[in-house]
mmCIF file of C-alpha atoms and ligand atoms in Angstrom:
data_model
loop_
_atom_site.group_PDB
_atom_site.id
_atom_site.type_symbol
_atom_site.label_atom_id
_atom_site.label_comp_id
_atom_site.label_asym_id
_atom_site.label_seq_id
_atom_site.Cartn_x
_atom_site.Cartn_y
_atom_site.Cartn_z
ATOM 1 C CA MET A 22 100.301 -28.422 32.765
ATOM 2 C CA ALA A 23 102.415 -26.380 30.166
ATOM 3 C CA VAL A 24 100.723 -25.265 27.649
ATOM 4 C CA THR A 25 103.282 -25.769 24.733
ATOM 5 C CA ASP A 26 102.828 -22.293 22.816
ATOM 6 C CA ASP A 27 105.609 -23.413 20.431
ATOM 7 C CA PRO A 28 105.874 -26.883 19.765
ATOM 8 C CA ALA A 29 109.073 -28.329 18.431
ATOM 9 C CA PRO A 30 108.996 -28.244 14.276
ATOM 10 C CA ASP A 31 109.390 -31.592 14.532
ATOM 11 C CA GLN A 32 105.858 -32.408 16.232
ATOM 12 C CA TRP A 33 104.335 -30.410 13.583
ATOM 13 C CA ARG A 34 105.562 -32.515 10.883
ATOM 14 C CA ILE A 35 104.921 -35.668 12.972
ATOM 15 C CA GLY A 36 101.444 -34.663 13.699
ATOM 16 C CA VAL A 37 100.698 -34.242 9.685
ATOM 17 C CA GLU A 38 102.436 -37.509 9.080
ATOM 18 C CA ARG A 39 100.071 -39.285 11.379
ATOM 19 C CA THR A 40 97.051 -37.904 10.157
ATOM 20 C CA ARG A 41 98.120 -39.110 6.724
ATOM 21 C CA ALA A 42 98.330 -42.647 7.996
ATOM 22 C CA VAL A 43 94.338 -42.717 7.505
ATOM 23 C CA PRO A 44 93.348 -42.604 4.155
ATOM 24 C CA ALA A 45 91.383 -39.339 3.413
ATOM 25 C CA GLN A 46 88.415 -41.589 2.098
ATOM 26 C CA LEU A 47 87.572 -42.634 5.834
ATOM 27 C CA LYS A 48 87.754 -38.559 6.902
ATOM 28 C CA SER A 49 84.493 -35.803 6.772
ATOM 29 C CA PHE A 50 85.881 -32.708 5.423
ATOM 30 C CA ASN A 51 83.397 -30.713 7.176
ATOM 31 C CA GLN A 52 85.575 -28.248 9.907
ATOM 32 C CA THR A 53 86.258 -24.963 9.215
ATOM 33 C CA ASP A 54 88.531 -22.543 10.025
ATOM 34 C CA ALA A 55 86.292 -21.234 12.736
ATOM 35 C CA ASP A 56 85.979 -24.554 13.923
ATOM 36 C CA ALA A 57 88.973 -25.294 14.074
ATOM 37 C CA ALA A 58 89.898 -22.622 16.198
ATOM 38 C CA ARG A 59 86.916 -23.133 18.788
ATOM 39 C CA THR A 60 86.874 -26.781 19.192
ATOM 40 C CA HIS A 61 91.006 -27.249 18.730
ATOM 41 C CA GLY A 62 92.590 -24.256 19.823
ATOM 42 C CA MET A 63 94.079 -23.751 16.500
ATOM 43 C CA THR A 64 94.521 -20.498 14.694
ATOM 44 C CA ALA A 65 94.512 -19.732 10.929
ATOM 45 C CA ALA A 66 98.241 -19.241 11.048
ATOM 46 C CA CYS A 67 98.572 -22.577 12.678
ATOM 47 C CA LEU A 68 96.226 -24.206 9.658
ATOM 48 C CA ASP A 69 98.459 -22.771 6.818
ATOM 49 C CA ARG A 70 101.298 -24.024 8.623
ATOM 50 C CA LEU A 71 99.605 -27.495 8.464
ATOM 51 C CA THR A 72 98.440 -27.116 5.272
ATOM 52 C CA ASP A 73 102.125 -26.334 4.346
ATOM 53 C CA LEU A 74 103.624 -29.836 5.499
ATOM 54 C CA GLY A 75 100.514 -31.636 3.852
ATOM 55 C CA LEU A 76 97.670 -31.877 5.751
ATOM 56 C CA ASP A 77 94.610 -33.259 3.963
ATOM 57 C CA HIS A 78 91.714 -30.562 3.539
ATOM 58 C CA HIS A 79 89.407 -29.873 0.759
ATOM 59 C CA ARG A 80 88.396 -26.585 -0.634
ATOM 60 C CA GLU A 81 84.854 -25.181 -1.389
ATOM 61 C CA GLY A 82 84.955 -21.568 -2.550
ATOM 62 C CA ARG A 83 87.148 -20.072 -0.392
ATOM 63 C CA GLU A 84 86.691 -22.088 2.332
ATOM 64 C CA ARG A 85 89.214 -24.485 3.437
ATOM 65 C CA LEU A 86 87.680 -27.802 5.400
ATOM 66 C CA PHE A 87 89.652 -30.375 7.842
ATOM 67 C CA ASP A 88 89.023 -33.421 9.446
ATOM 68 C CA ASP A 89 87.642 -32.894 12.905
ATOM 69 C CA ARG A 90 89.484 -36.040 14.057
ATOM 70 C CA ASP A 91 92.976 -35.153 11.908
ATOM 71 C CA LEU A 92 92.751 -31.965 13.736
ATOM 72 C CA ALA A 93 91.637 -33.518 17.315
ATOM 73 C CA ASN A 94 95.129 -35.706 16.617
ATOM 74 C CA ILE A 95 97.142 -32.722 16.020
ATOM 75 C CA ALA A 96 95.908 -30.395 18.825
ATOM 76 C CA LEU A 97 96.870 -33.353 21.228
ATOM 77 C CA LEU A 98 100.516 -34.049 19.997
ATOM 78 C CA LEU A 99 101.056 -30.289 19.971
ATOM 79 C CA GLY A 100 99.672 -29.586 23.352
ATOM 80 C CA LEU A 101 97.334 -26.859 22.436
ATOM 81 C CA PRO A 102 94.193 -25.610 24.820
ATOM 82 C CA THR A 103 91.624 -27.626 24.085
ATOM 83 C CA PRO A 104 88.390 -28.790 25.875
ATOM 84 C CA LEU A 105 89.758 -32.299 26.602
ATOM 85 C CA ARG A 106 93.268 -30.802 27.611
ATOM 86 C CA ARG A 107 91.893 -28.729 30.050
ATOM 87 C CA THR A 108 89.768 -31.721 31.735
ATOM 88 C CA MET A 109 92.973 -33.788 31.984
ATOM 89 C CA SER A 110 94.296 -31.465 34.837
ATOM 90 C CA SER A 111 91.403 -32.785 36.698
ATOM 91 C CA TRP A 112 92.395 -36.433 36.062
ATOM 92 C CA SER A 113 94.734 -35.734 38.589
ATOM 93 C CA GLN A 114 92.329 -36.324 41.098
ATOM 94 C CA THR A 115 92.029 -39.978 40.325
ATOM 95 C CA LEU A 116 95.631 -40.703 39.692
ATOM 96 C CA LEU A 117 96.748 -39.131 43.007
ATOM 97 C CA HIS A 118 94.280 -40.419 44.989
ATOM 98 C CA LYS A 119 95.381 -42.212 48.262
ATOM 99 C CA ALA A 120 93.733 -45.544 48.621
ATOM 100 C CA GLU A 121 93.024 -46.677 52.181
ATOM 101 C CA GLY A 122 91.980 -50.221 52.424
ATOM 102 C CA THR A 123 91.401 -52.809 50.017
ATOM 103 C CA THR A 124 88.945 -51.402 47.835
ATOM 104 C CA THR A 125 87.896 -47.729 47.305
ATOM 105 C CA ARG A 126 83.941 -47.029 47.600
ATOM 106 C CA ARG A 127 82.822 -43.860 44.513
ATOM 107 C CA SER A 128 79.426 -42.505 44.424
ATOM 108 C CA VAL A 129 78.732 -42.258 40.492
ATOM 109 C CA GLN A 130 76.322 -39.772 39.285
ATOM 110 C CA LEU A 131 74.748 -41.313 35.509
ATOM 111 C CA LEU A 132 72.884 -38.175 33.967
ATOM 112 C CA ALA A 133 70.794 -38.922 30.634
ATOM 113 C CA LYS A 134 70.208 -36.141 28.285
ATOM 114 C CA CYS A 135 67.261 -36.611 25.476
ATOM 115 C CA PRO A 136 68.720 -37.484 22.399
ATOM 116 C CA GLU A 137 66.099 -36.171 20.390
ATOM 117 C CA PRO A 138 64.444 -33.342 22.093
ATOM 118 C CA GLY A 139 60.906 -32.464 20.964
ATOM 119 C CA HIS A 140 59.866 -35.794 20.461
ATOM 120 C CA ALA A 141 56.274 -37.162 21.012
ATOM 121 C CA GLY A 142 55.459 -38.549 24.322
ATOM 122 C CA ALA A 143 57.722 -38.632 27.640
ATOM 123 C CA CYS A 144 61.547 -39.620 28.181
ATOM 124 C CA GLU A 145 61.551 -43.042 28.987
ATOM 125 C CA TYR A 146 64.845 -44.641 30.325
ATOM 126 C CA GLU A 147 66.079 -48.322 31.083
ATOM 127 C CA LEU A 148 68.981 -48.490 33.001
ATOM 128 C CA ASN A 149 70.791 -51.635 32.142
ATOM 129 C CA PRO A 150 70.095 -54.268 34.813
ATOM 130 C CA ALA A 151 73.803 -55.455 35.075
ATOM 131 C CA ILE A 152 74.213 -51.482 37.163
ATOM 132 C CA GLY A 153 72.158 -53.324 39.949
ATOM 133 C CA ARG A 154 74.226 -56.335 39.945
ATOM 134 C CA CYS A 155 77.612 -54.294 40.082
ATOM 135 C CA SER A 156 77.254 -51.624 42.087
ATOM 136 C CA VAL A 157 77.109 -51.411 46.321
ATOM 137 C CA PRO A 158 73.836 -53.615 47.134
ATOM 138 C CA GLY A 159 70.921 -50.865 48.029
ATOM 139 C CA SER A 160 73.247 -47.834 46.779
ATOM 140 C CA LEU A 161 70.919 -47.569 43.263
ATOM 141 C CA HIS A 162 68.254 -44.464 43.157
ATOM 142 C CA GLU A 163 66.687 -42.884 40.354
ATOM 143 C CA ARG A 164 66.697 -39.472 41.521
ATOM 144 C CA GLN A 165 64.658 -38.387 38.198
ATOM 145 C CA ALA A 166 63.492 -39.404 34.763
ATOM 146 C CA GLY A 167 67.653 -40.210 33.136
ATOM 147 C CA ARG A 168 69.247 -39.355 36.555
ATOM 148 C CA TYR A 169 70.559 -42.111 38.532
ATOM 149 C CA THR A 170 72.983 -42.648 41.775
ATOM 150 C CA PHE A 171 74.607 -45.688 42.982
ATOM 151 C CA GLN A 172 77.893 -46.505 44.457
ATOM 152 C CA ILE A 173 80.618 -49.012 43.428
ATOM 153 C CA GLU A 174 83.935 -50.346 44.848
ATOM 154 C CA THR A 175 87.085 -50.461 42.969
ATOM 155 C CA PRO A 176 89.912 -52.552 44.220
ATOM 156 C CA ASN A 177 92.940 -51.018 45.352
ATOM 157 C CA ALA A 178 95.373 -53.491 44.393
ATOM 158 C CA ASP A 179 98.819 -52.274 43.510
ATOM 159 C CA HIS A 180 99.994 -54.802 41.133
ATOM 160 C CA PHE A 181 103.256 -54.185 39.549
ATOM 161 C CA LEU A 182 104.540 -56.376 36.392
ATOM 162 C CA GLY A 183 107.976 -58.335 36.572
ATOM 163 C CA PRO A 184 110.897 -58.257 34.332
ATOM 164 C CA GLU A 185 108.932 -61.211 32.812
ATOM 165 C CA HIS A 186 105.976 -59.049 30.546
ATOM 166 C CA GLY A 187 109.214 -56.507 29.963
ATOM 167 C CA GLU A 188 108.270 -57.068 26.050
ATOM 168 C CA PHE A 189 105.175 -56.385 26.290
ATOM 169 C CA VAL A 190 105.527 -53.446 27.920
ATOM 170 C CA ALA A 191 107.897 -52.371 25.800
ATOM 171 C CA ARG A 192 105.948 -53.093 22.871
ATOM 172 C CA MET A 193 102.839 -51.766 23.953
ATOM 173 C CA SER A 194 104.513 -48.363 25.597
ATOM 174 C CA ALA A 195 105.894 -47.492 21.942
ATOM 175 C CA MET A 196 102.483 -47.296 20.292
ATOM 176 C CA GLU A 197 101.147 -43.526 20.018
ATOM 177 C CA PHE A 198 97.595 -42.652 20.519
ATOM 178 C CA HIS A 199 95.530 -41.692 17.754
ATOM 179 C CA PHE A 200 91.821 -41.155 16.933
ATOM 180 C CA ILE A 201 91.165 -43.594 14.715
ATOM 181 C CA PRO A 202 88.204 -43.914 12.569
ATOM 182 C CA PRO A 203 85.590 -46.620 13.029
ATOM 183 C CA ALA A 204 86.305 -48.598 10.093
ATOM 184 C CA LEU A 205 90.112 -49.074 11.565
ATOM 185 C CA THR A 206 89.297 -49.384 14.812
ATOM 186 C CA HIS A 207 89.980 -53.418 14.608
ATOM 187 C CA ASP A 208 92.430 -53.457 12.002
ATOM 188 C CA LEU A 209 95.460 -54.959 13.825
ATOM 189 C CA ASP A 210 97.575 -54.598 10.453
ATOM 190 C CA PHE A 211 96.483 -50.508 10.815
ATOM 191 C CA ALA A 212 98.103 -50.798 14.189
ATOM 192 C CA THR A 213 101.129 -52.671 13.596
ATOM 193 C CA ALA A 214 101.980 -50.722 10.464
ATOM 194 C CA THR A 215 101.492 -47.545 11.648
ATOM 195 C CA GLY A 216 102.265 -47.769 15.580
ATOM 196 C CA LEU A 217 98.722 -45.136 15.830
ATOM 197 C CA ALA A 218 96.430 -46.975 18.117
ATOM 198 C CA ASP A 219 92.963 -45.651 20.127
ATOM 199 C CA CYS A 220 92.049 -47.208 23.251
ATOM 200 C CA ARG A 221 89.796 -50.193 21.724
ATOM 201 C CA LEU A 222 92.616 -51.211 18.567
ATOM 202 C CA GLY A 223 95.259 -51.017 21.923
ATOM 203 C CA ALA A 224 93.368 -53.397 23.995
ATOM 204 C CA LEU A 225 92.505 -55.702 20.452
ATOM 205 C CA LEU A 226 96.531 -55.205 20.095
ATOM 206 C CA ALA A 227 97.550 -55.714 23.680
ATOM 207 C CA ARG A 228 95.490 -58.746 23.548
ATOM 208 C CA GLN A 229 97.166 -60.089 20.240
ATOM 209 C CA VAL A 230 100.730 -59.243 21.658
ATOM 210 C CA ALA A 231 100.373 -60.456 25.281
ATOM 211 C CA THR A 232 98.708 -64.050 23.825
ATOM 212 C CA ALA A 233 101.737 -64.465 21.275
ATOM 213 C CA LEU A 234 104.239 -64.018 24.009
ATOM 214 C CA GLY A 235 102.097 -66.667 26.026
ATOM 215 C CA PHE A 236 100.486 -64.928 28.528
ATOM 216 C CA GLU A 237 96.920 -65.506 29.668
ATOM 217 C CA VAL A 238 94.597 -62.362 29.037
ATOM 218 C CA ARG A 239 90.910 -61.766 29.032
ATOM 219 C CA PRO A 240 89.220 -58.470 27.416
ATOM 220 C CA ARG A 241 88.065 -55.768 29.681
ATOM 221 C CA ASN A 242 85.662 -52.727 29.087
ATOM 222 C CA GLY A 243 84.384 -50.398 31.159
ATOM 223 C CA TYR A 244 85.472 -46.778 32.390
ATOM 224 C CA PHE A 245 88.751 -45.157 33.164
ATOM 225 C CA LEU A 246 87.842 -43.225 36.350
ATOM 226 C CA ALA A 247 88.761 -39.829 35.302
ATOM 227 C CA GLY A 248 87.456 -36.988 37.470
ATOM 228 C CA PRO A 249 84.913 -35.624 37.249
ATOM 229 C CA TYR A 250 83.583 -37.279 34.254
ATOM 230 C CA MET A 251 84.293 -40.893 33.467
ATOM 231 C CA LEU A 252 85.628 -42.323 29.957
ATOM 232 C CA TRP A 253 84.542 -45.346 28.434
ATOM 233 C CA HIS A 254 87.900 -47.237 27.895
ATOM 234 C CA ASN A 255 89.169 -50.764 27.023
ATOM 235 C CA TRP A 256 91.960 -52.481 28.342
ATOM 236 C CA ILE A 257 92.864 -56.170 28.931
ATOM 237 C CA GLU A 258 93.442 -58.293 32.295
ATOM 238 C CA ILE A 259 96.688 -60.640 32.530
ATOM 239 C CA LEU A 260 96.595 -63.558 34.480
ATOM 240 C CA ASP A 261 99.919 -62.909 36.844
ATOM 241 C CA GLY A 262 99.152 -65.125 40.055
ATOM 242 C CA ASP A 263 95.547 -63.281 39.944
ATOM 243 C CA TRP A 264 93.898 -61.290 37.043
ATOM 244 C CA PHE A 265 95.143 -57.967 37.146
ATOM 245 C CA ALA A 266 94.394 -55.083 34.785
ATOM 246 C CA VAL A 267 97.498 -53.877 32.446
ATOM 247 C CA ASP A 268 97.686 -50.870 30.786
ATOM 248 C CA PRO A 269 101.220 -49.656 29.641
ATOM 249 C CA PHE A 270 100.092 -48.055 26.283
ATOM 250 C CA TRP A 271 97.144 -45.619 28.138
ATOM 251 C CA LEU A 272 99.968 -44.710 30.879
ATOM 252 C CA THR A 273 102.298 -44.498 28.496
ATOM 253 C CA THR A 274 99.807 -41.985 26.163
ATOM 254 C CA LEU A 275 98.678 -40.155 29.444
ATOM 255 C CA ALA A 276 102.481 -39.598 30.676
ATOM 256 C CA ARG A 277 103.307 -38.284 27.156
ATOM 257 C CA TRP A 278 100.298 -35.789 27.621
ATOM 258 C CA GLN A 279 101.905 -34.911 30.539
ATOM 259 C CA VAL A 280 98.821 -35.346 32.757
ATOM 260 C CA PRO A 281 99.600 -34.302 36.678
ATOM 261 C CA GLY A 282 99.899 -37.209 38.875
ATOM 262 C CA ILE A 283 100.920 -39.973 36.043
ATOM 263 C CA GLU A 284 104.007 -39.879 37.845
ATOM 264 C CA ALA A 285 102.560 -42.285 40.148
ATOM 265 C CA TRP A 286 101.821 -44.731 37.362
ATOM 266 C CA PRO A 287 104.891 -46.432 35.697
ATOM 267 C CA THR A 288 103.654 -48.213 32.753
ATOM 268 C CA VAL A 289 104.386 -51.863 34.696
ATOM 269 C CA ARG A 290 101.606 -50.522 37.447
ATOM 270 C CA SER A 291 98.377 -52.223 36.879
ATOM 271 C CA PRO A 292 95.691 -49.332 37.016
ATOM 272 C CA GLN A 293 93.247 -51.992 38.500
ATOM 273 C CA PRO A 294 92.133 -49.057 40.752
ATOM 274 C CA LEU A 295 91.681 -46.115 38.127
ATOM 275 C CA LEU A 296 89.287 -48.536 35.677
ATOM 276 C CA TRP A 297 85.636 -49.827 36.453
ATOM 277 C CA GLN A 298 84.580 -52.535 34.814
ATOM 278 C CA PRO A 299 80.393 -52.548 35.171
ATOM 279 C CA ALA A 300 79.441 -56.067 33.658
ATOM 280 C CA ASP A 301 80.198 -59.259 36.017
ATOM 281 C CA GLU A 302 81.959 -62.105 35.550
ATOM 282 C CA GLN A 303 78.690 -64.335 34.117
ATOM 283 C CA ASP A 304 77.878 -61.798 31.333
ATOM 284 C CA GLY A 305 81.614 -60.802 30.178
ATOM 285 C CA ARG A 306 80.016 -59.428 26.708
ATOM 286 C CA ASP A 307 81.041 -56.208 25.297
ATOM 287 C CA PHE A 308 78.694 -53.994 27.317
ATOM 288 C CA TYR A 309 78.566 -50.863 26.016
ATOM 289 C CA TYR A 310 75.325 -49.285 27.085
ATOM 290 C CA LEU A 311 74.418 -48.652 30.599
ATOM 291 C CA LEU A 312 71.075 -46.753 29.855
ATOM 292 C CA SER A 313 68.132 -46.806 26.549
ATOM 293 C CA HIS A 314 66.199 -43.852 25.624
ATOM 294 C CA ASN A 315 62.768 -44.873 24.398
ATOM 295 C CA GLY A 316 64.198 -48.668 23.810
ATOM 296 C CA ALA A 317 67.446 -47.226 21.873
ATOM 297 C CA PRO A 318 70.863 -47.675 23.549
ATOM 298 C CA MET A 319 72.448 -44.098 24.827
ATOM 299 C CA ARG A 320 75.656 -43.722 26.558
ATOM 300 C CA PRO A 321 74.818 -40.954 29.394
ATOM 301 C CA ALA A 322 77.349 -38.560 31.101
ATOM 302 C CA MET A 323 78.989 -40.267 34.185
ATOM 303 C CA MET A 324 80.354 -38.574 37.146
ATOM 304 C CA SER A 325 82.245 -40.256 40.056
ATOM 305 C CA ALA A 326 84.495 -39.138 42.974
ATOM 306 C CA PRO A 327 85.544 -41.310 45.884
ATOM 307 C CA CYS A 328 83.157 -41.434 49.037
ATOM 308 C CA ARG A 329 84.225 -39.125 52.298
ATOM 309 C CA SER A 330 84.336 -42.122 55.083
HETATM 310 ZN ZN1 ZN B 17 63.866 -37.918 25.412
#
């Protein structure tokens, strides 16, 4: 992937403007210059330029402090060499996977790390029983405490939305991805007013837009099968003969990030083969936690790869 050394001046200004759409009182100014360099690939000169353009920050003595989300958003927009940007190149394995047959079987590895090292007693992990119901029967094994493997099957549905969905696709493709604070992640007015959304807010907006256009939709949440680490994701399904995942917002976002392989996924294509919803139909609740540690829900690392046939 091309890493932009000198992004267009406009991008710097646009990046700062977008961060200013989020009220400063919803930010945490705790990132130093050193943090910005380490996590977001930003030099001091880069931060000077951004503060000149009006990037929110606090001063504490000689230190200037930035909001982590602001920096992450700008780094993404500018294409800076961040850890997230580096993982994107491995997503192409999923995007370019040649599907054979009606489903693809994947092996999943679920790996928990103790969230409170040093606590009294042993780590007691408990898997959400829904995993047993939505994995390939007999494939679930506990390898050691907090480490499980199982297999899933995802449909290779090759579905494209038609012209009747054109307005829905256009409106969702016009949205820009932005990490936003939890206080705004259900705020449809914020999304509409700013044109910014994260996956969760994007899925809420997609539901609102598609419903207003007269389509039957249902919310979904689960994982984007990015390789090797799976990403928690929210999307919707639309009734188009059958139920199909649709996500023009996310596909547009991946195209803007120039993720290799995204050419195969135009915004009108159903990303069904790239997604896994770990709940079954009956309980369709917002199912966020696959695992608990000593009774407290936690989110483990999830890795997946297509099984060799
Ligand atoms: Zn523990």
